[in-house]
C-alpha cells in the first residue's frame, strides 16, 4: 500500500480507536484516517429526495490547501453497491470543509456515506456516516425526532449526547435549536473552569478582550476565531458520533455570534459602548455555514455534478442578507418551521444603559393610560404609592441632588468602560427631567457613604405629596449599565405597561422580533399545514412564560415582592408579539401547533395562550446539553451582584426556582432547572409523545467515556402527551 511499518502501525491504531469508540466496521477494507478527517462527518436538512453531507479534510501538514476528496454513498454499510461516487474538492478558502447536497434519493431510506482521499497508493476514508431521508408526504407512519440545544465545551463534557447514543434511538433526525458553539473562551459568569476542555484562541489580535485584569478572557471576532471554535467542538469524539449516526436540522441562537445578541449588536458592555459590529456578525455566519450541514438559500443556481449539488459556504448570503429560516415536511403528520429569532429582532425593550431613575410614565400619562386601556388600571392603582413618587431634577431647588447624581452617574459610566471624555456627557444625557425619588434616595445613601467623591451630605427626598409615575427602577433596574431589570429579572406588571407604551409610540416596531419577510413566510407555512398536520415551530428562545411570583414569599424583603420575568431575552421580552404569534398559530392550525425551544438551560412544558380564552399552544423547551443550568446561572448571578447565596431569602429563591416557575404559570406541566438532557418526540396522527431524558447537572464537568452503564444509571425521564391544544403527564 506504499506505507512503511511506522505509518501502518499509526493507521492501525486509528482504526482500532475508531472501532472501540463505537463507530462500527470500516467497510470495503478502507482505512479510517481521523487525522485527515479530524472533525468527522455529518448530514443534515433531510428532504424526501435529498440530504446534505459534510466533512472537513485537513491536510496532514496542518497547513490549509485544496484537498481532492471522493464521496461515496450507498444503501449498504459495506459500500458494495454505490449510488454516488463523485470526485470533489475541499477548499482551503473555506477552511477545508466540504458540503454537498445529494439528490434523487428515495424517501424514508437509510444511506451510508464516506469521504475518501488518496495518499500514495493508499485510499484513506473518513468515518462512515449514516443518514436518513424524510418520509414522503403520503407516509402515515409516526415520525421520531430528538431536539436539543446549548452545548458549551469549556470545562464540560457531552454526557447527554453519550446517553442518547447509548439508547440508540431510531430517530428520523435531531433538531438542534442553537448554541452549537459558545463564542467566549472562559466567561466566569457562566462557564466552568477549563480543565482539559479548553480553547485558547490562536488569533488573539483578531479577538475581543473581555473580562477584568483579574479574570481576563476572549470572545471570537475574526473568521479565524470562529473557525477555530467550531473545529474544536467538532473534534470531540462523542459529538462526532452523534453527527455520524443521525441527520441534523440546525438553527442558530445567540452564542454562534454573541451572547444575547440582536442583529449585529453584542451586549457585553450593557450599553457602555456601541457594540454594533457587522463584520463580526458576517464572520460568525460564514463559519456557521462552513461547519453546519445545512442547505441555506443561495443567490445563484447551485452547480450540479451528476447527482450532487455544490453548497459552497462562501456562496451563502450573510448579514444583513441572511435567510436561514426554513421549513420541512415529514410525512402526512408533521411539518417543521424553523424561526430565526436573532438576525432580524429589535433590541431588548429595556435598554441596558437605561438610567434607573428616568420616569417613562408620569402622572398625566398614567391617567391617560387608565382611560384608554382599563386593563392596566389594577396594576397602576397598585403602583400609586410613595415608592413611585418623582421630582423634576432640573428644578432649582433640586440642584444639589442633580450635581450628586451627575457625579455618580459619570463615575459609573467610567467604571462600565465609557471613555473618560464621554462619561460626563453620558451622565448629563440621563440625569435630567423627572427622576424617581426611590432611585434618588438610594443614590443619596451612596453619596453620604462615599463623601470622598466630593460634596456635602444630603437628606433623603420626602415622597409624600409628590406626583407618582413609573421609572426604570420600578422595572427592577437598579444600576446604570446593567442587564438586571433590562434583559433579566424584570418586574412583570410594569414591563407590560412599558411594552405597551413602546408599541404605541413605535407603531409596533419595538417588538419586531422576526422581520417582515420572515413573518410573511411563517404565515404561509401555517396556512399550508392547516389543521391536518402537526406544525412544530422551532424557536431558539422559549415561548413559555417564565415568571417568578415572589409576592407571597416571606423571606424576600417586602420591596422586592413582585412577579418577576426571569428573562426578557426570551419571548417574554416581546409580550405583544408573543401573544399575536400564539393566537395565529392556534387559529391557523386548529390547535395542532407546538412550539419547541432551547436557550434557557432548563426543561419546560407548558400551555400558552394568545388570549385568555384562546386555544392553547403546547410549548416544550429542552434543557442544555452541557451548559450551566438555569439554577447554576441564578446561583452565580446572585453572588455576582453582591448578594449572599447563603442568606435565607436568597437561598430560598435559588432553591425554589422550579416551584416558583410552576406557581406563577398555571399552564406549566414541567419545570426543571437542574438537569441537562434531550427531548425525544414521537409524532403520530392525533398525539405527540414527548420524553425528557435528563441527567443531573453535577455530572457535566466529569467525563463518562467508557463508563456508559454508570452514566445511564443516573438518568431520569419525564414523559408527556400532547394532543391538539392540550398537554398532560403520561
mmCIF file of N, CA and C in Angstrom, residues 1 3 8 11-12 15-16 19 24-33 70 72 76-82 114-117 121-128:
data_model
loop_
_atom_site.group_PDB
_atom_site.id
_atom_site.type_symbol
_atom_site.label_atom_id
_atom_site.label_comp_id
_atom_site.label_asym_id
_atom_site.label_seq_id
_atom_site.Cartn_x
_atom_site.Cartn_y
_atom_site.Cartn_z
ATOM 1 N N UNK A 1 0.822 -1.222 0.000
ATOM 2 C CA UNK A 1 0.000 0.000 0.000
ATOM 3 C C UNK A 1 0.849 1.262 0.000
ATOM 4 N N UNK A 3 2.967 2.142 2.319
ATOM 5 C CA UNK A 3 3.157 2.661 3.665
ATOM 6 C C UNK A 3 4.298 1.918 4.333
ATOM 7 N N UNK A 8 1.957 2.366 8.944
ATOM 8 C CA UNK A 8 0.909 1.358 9.031
ATOM 9 C C UNK A 8 0.450 1.178 10.474
ATOM 10 N N UNK A 11 -1.787 4.100 11.487
ATOM 11 C CA UNK A 11 -3.125 3.984 10.919
ATOM 12 C C UNK A 11 -3.910 2.874 11.583
ATOM 13 N N UNK A 12 -3.234 1.774 11.917
ATOM 14 C CA UNK A 12 -3.917 0.672 12.596
ATOM 15 C C UNK A 12 -4.438 1.120 13.952
ATOM 16 N N UNK A 15 -7.576 3.093 13.398
ATOM 17 C CA UNK A 15 -8.688 2.196 13.095
ATOM 18 C C UNK A 15 -9.201 1.529 14.355
ATOM 19 N N UNK A 16 -8.277 1.031 15.187
ATOM 20 C CA UNK A 16 -8.674 0.354 16.423
ATOM 21 C C UNK A 16 -9.426 1.309 17.341
ATOM 22 N N UNK A 19 -12.977 1.925 16.038
ATOM 23 C CA UNK A 19 -13.898 0.816 16.276
ATOM 24 C C UNK A 19 -14.269 0.736 17.742
ATOM 25 N N UNK A 24 -18.322 1.263 14.517
ATOM 26 C CA UNK A 24 -18.724 0.151 13.652
ATOM 27 C C UNK A 24 -17.601 -0.322 12.754
ATOM 28 N N UNK A 25 -17.918 -1.305 11.872
ATOM 29 C CA UNK A 25 -16.899 -1.816 10.967
ATOM 30 C C UNK A 25 -16.569 -0.766 9.923
ATOM 31 N N UNK A 26 -15.419 -0.952 9.273
ATOM 32 C CA UNK A 26 -14.909 0.086 8.386
ATOM 33 C C UNK A 26 -15.447 -0.037 6.989
ATOM 34 N N UNK A 27 -15.829 -1.226 6.571
ATOM 35 C CA UNK A 27 -16.441 -1.383 5.257
ATOM 36 C C UNK A 27 -15.449 -1.277 4.130
ATOM 37 N N UNK A 28 -15.500 -2.189 3.182
ATOM 38 C CA UNK A 28 -14.725 -2.121 1.952
ATOM 39 C C UNK A 28 -13.226 -2.038 2.198
ATOM 40 N N UNK A 29 -12.775 -2.460 3.394
ATOM 41 C CA UNK A 29 -11.359 -2.532 3.748
ATOM 42 C C UNK A 29 -10.650 -1.184 3.707
ATOM 43 N N UNK A 30 -11.376 -0.065 3.662
ATOM 44 C CA UNK A 30 -10.740 1.249 3.648
ATOM 45 C C UNK A 30 -10.328 1.630 5.059
ATOM 46 N N UNK A 31 -9.137 2.197 5.198
ATOM 47 C CA UNK A 31 -8.644 2.604 6.499
ATOM 48 C C UNK A 31 -9.186 3.980 6.860
ATOM 49 N N UNK A 32 -9.711 4.105 8.074
ATOM 50 C CA UNK A 32 -10.232 5.390 8.531
ATOM 51 C C UNK A 32 -9.075 6.251 9.013
ATOM 52 N N UNK A 33 -8.999 7.449 8.502
ATOM 53 C CA UNK A 33 -7.941 8.386 8.882
ATOM 54 C C UNK A 33 -8.572 9.548 9.636
ATOM 55 N N UNK A 70 -13.096 12.128 -2.559
ATOM 56 C CA UNK A 70 -14.152 11.409 -3.266
ATOM 57 C C UNK A 70 -15.281 11.079 -2.294
ATOM 58 N N UNK A 72 -18.614 8.819 -1.504
ATOM 59 C CA UNK A 72 -19.318 7.586 -1.836
ATOM 60 C C UNK A 72 -20.575 7.483 -0.984
ATOM 61 N N UNK A 76 -25.902 0.383 1.444
ATOM 62 C CA UNK A 76 -25.273 -0.736 2.145
ATOM 63 C C UNK A 76 -24.092 -0.241 2.957
ATOM 64 N N UNK A 77 -23.988 -0.759 4.145
ATOM 65 C CA UNK A 77 -22.904 -0.378 5.041
ATOM 66 C C UNK A 77 -21.537 -0.748 4.468
ATOM 67 N N UNK A 78 -21.466 -1.826 3.677
ATOM 68 C CA UNK A 78 -20.172 -2.261 3.138
ATOM 69 C C UNK A 78 -19.838 -1.608 1.797
ATOM 70 N N UNK A 79 -20.714 -0.727 1.309
ATOM 71 C CA UNK A 79 -20.474 0.032 0.080
ATOM 72 C C UNK A 79 -20.244 -0.875 -1.137
ATOM 73 N N UNK A 80 -20.839 -2.055 -1.107
ATOM 74 C CA UNK A 80 -20.671 -2.952 -2.263
ATOM 75 C C UNK A 80 -21.538 -2.521 -3.445
ATOM 76 N N UNK A 81 -22.498 -1.644 -3.211
ATOM 77 C CA UNK A 81 -23.296 -1.096 -4.304
ATOM 78 C C UNK A 81 -23.378 0.413 -4.109
ATOM 79 N N UNK A 82 -22.729 1.173 -4.978
ATOM 80 C CA UNK A 82 -22.635 2.619 -4.824
ATOM 81 C C UNK A 82 -23.711 3.337 -5.624
ATOM 82 N N UNK A 114 -19.339 8.135 2.958
ATOM 83 C CA UNK A 114 -17.985 8.379 3.427
ATOM 84 C C UNK A 114 -17.251 9.224 2.391
ATOM 85 N N UNK A 115 -16.195 9.863 2.864
ATOM 86 C CA UNK A 115 -15.324 10.655 2.005
ATOM 87 C C UNK A 115 -13.953 9.980 1.990
ATOM 88 N N UNK A 116 -13.317 9.928 0.830
ATOM 89 C CA UNK A 116 -12.060 9.187 0.674
ATOM 90 C C UNK A 116 -11.016 10.087 0.037
ATOM 91 N N UNK A 117 -9.817 10.023 0.586
ATOM 92 C CA UNK A 117 -8.674 10.683 -0.045
ATOM 93 C C UNK A 117 -7.675 9.616 -0.465
ATOM 94 N N UNK A 121 -0.484 5.186 -2.835
ATOM 95 C CA UNK A 121 -1.333 4.141 -3.398
ATOM 96 C C UNK A 121 -2.441 3.737 -2.439
ATOM 97 N N UNK A 122 -2.503 4.429 -1.278
ATOM 98 C CA UNK A 122 -3.496 4.063 -0.268
ATOM 99 C C UNK A 122 -4.731 4.945 -0.381
ATOM 100 N N UNK A 123 -5.888 4.344 -0.128
ATOM 101 C CA UNK A 123 -7.130 5.100 -0.029
ATOM 102 C C UNK A 123 -7.532 5.161 1.432
ATOM 103 N N UNK A 124 -7.661 6.382 1.940
ATOM 104 C CA UNK A 124 -7.955 6.602 3.347
ATOM 105 C C UNK A 124 -9.333 7.231 3.464
ATOM 106 N N UNK A 125 -10.130 6.713 4.401
ATOM 107 C CA UNK A 125 -11.542 7.076 4.483
ATOM 108 C C UNK A 125 -11.841 7.917 5.714
ATOM 109 N N UNK A 126 -12.867 8.714 5.580
ATOM 110 C CA UNK A 126 -13.473 9.333 6.754
ATOM 111 C C UNK A 126 -14.213 8.257 7.542
ATOM 112 N N UNK A 127 -14.654 8.567 8.757
ATOM 113 C CA UNK A 127 -15.614 7.670 9.404
ATOM 114 C C UNK A 127 -16.836 7.501 8.497
ATOM 115 N N UNK A 128 -17.512 6.398 8.639
ATOM 116 C CA UNK A 128 -18.712 6.148 7.844
ATOM 117 C C UNK A 128 -19.905 6.808 8.537
#
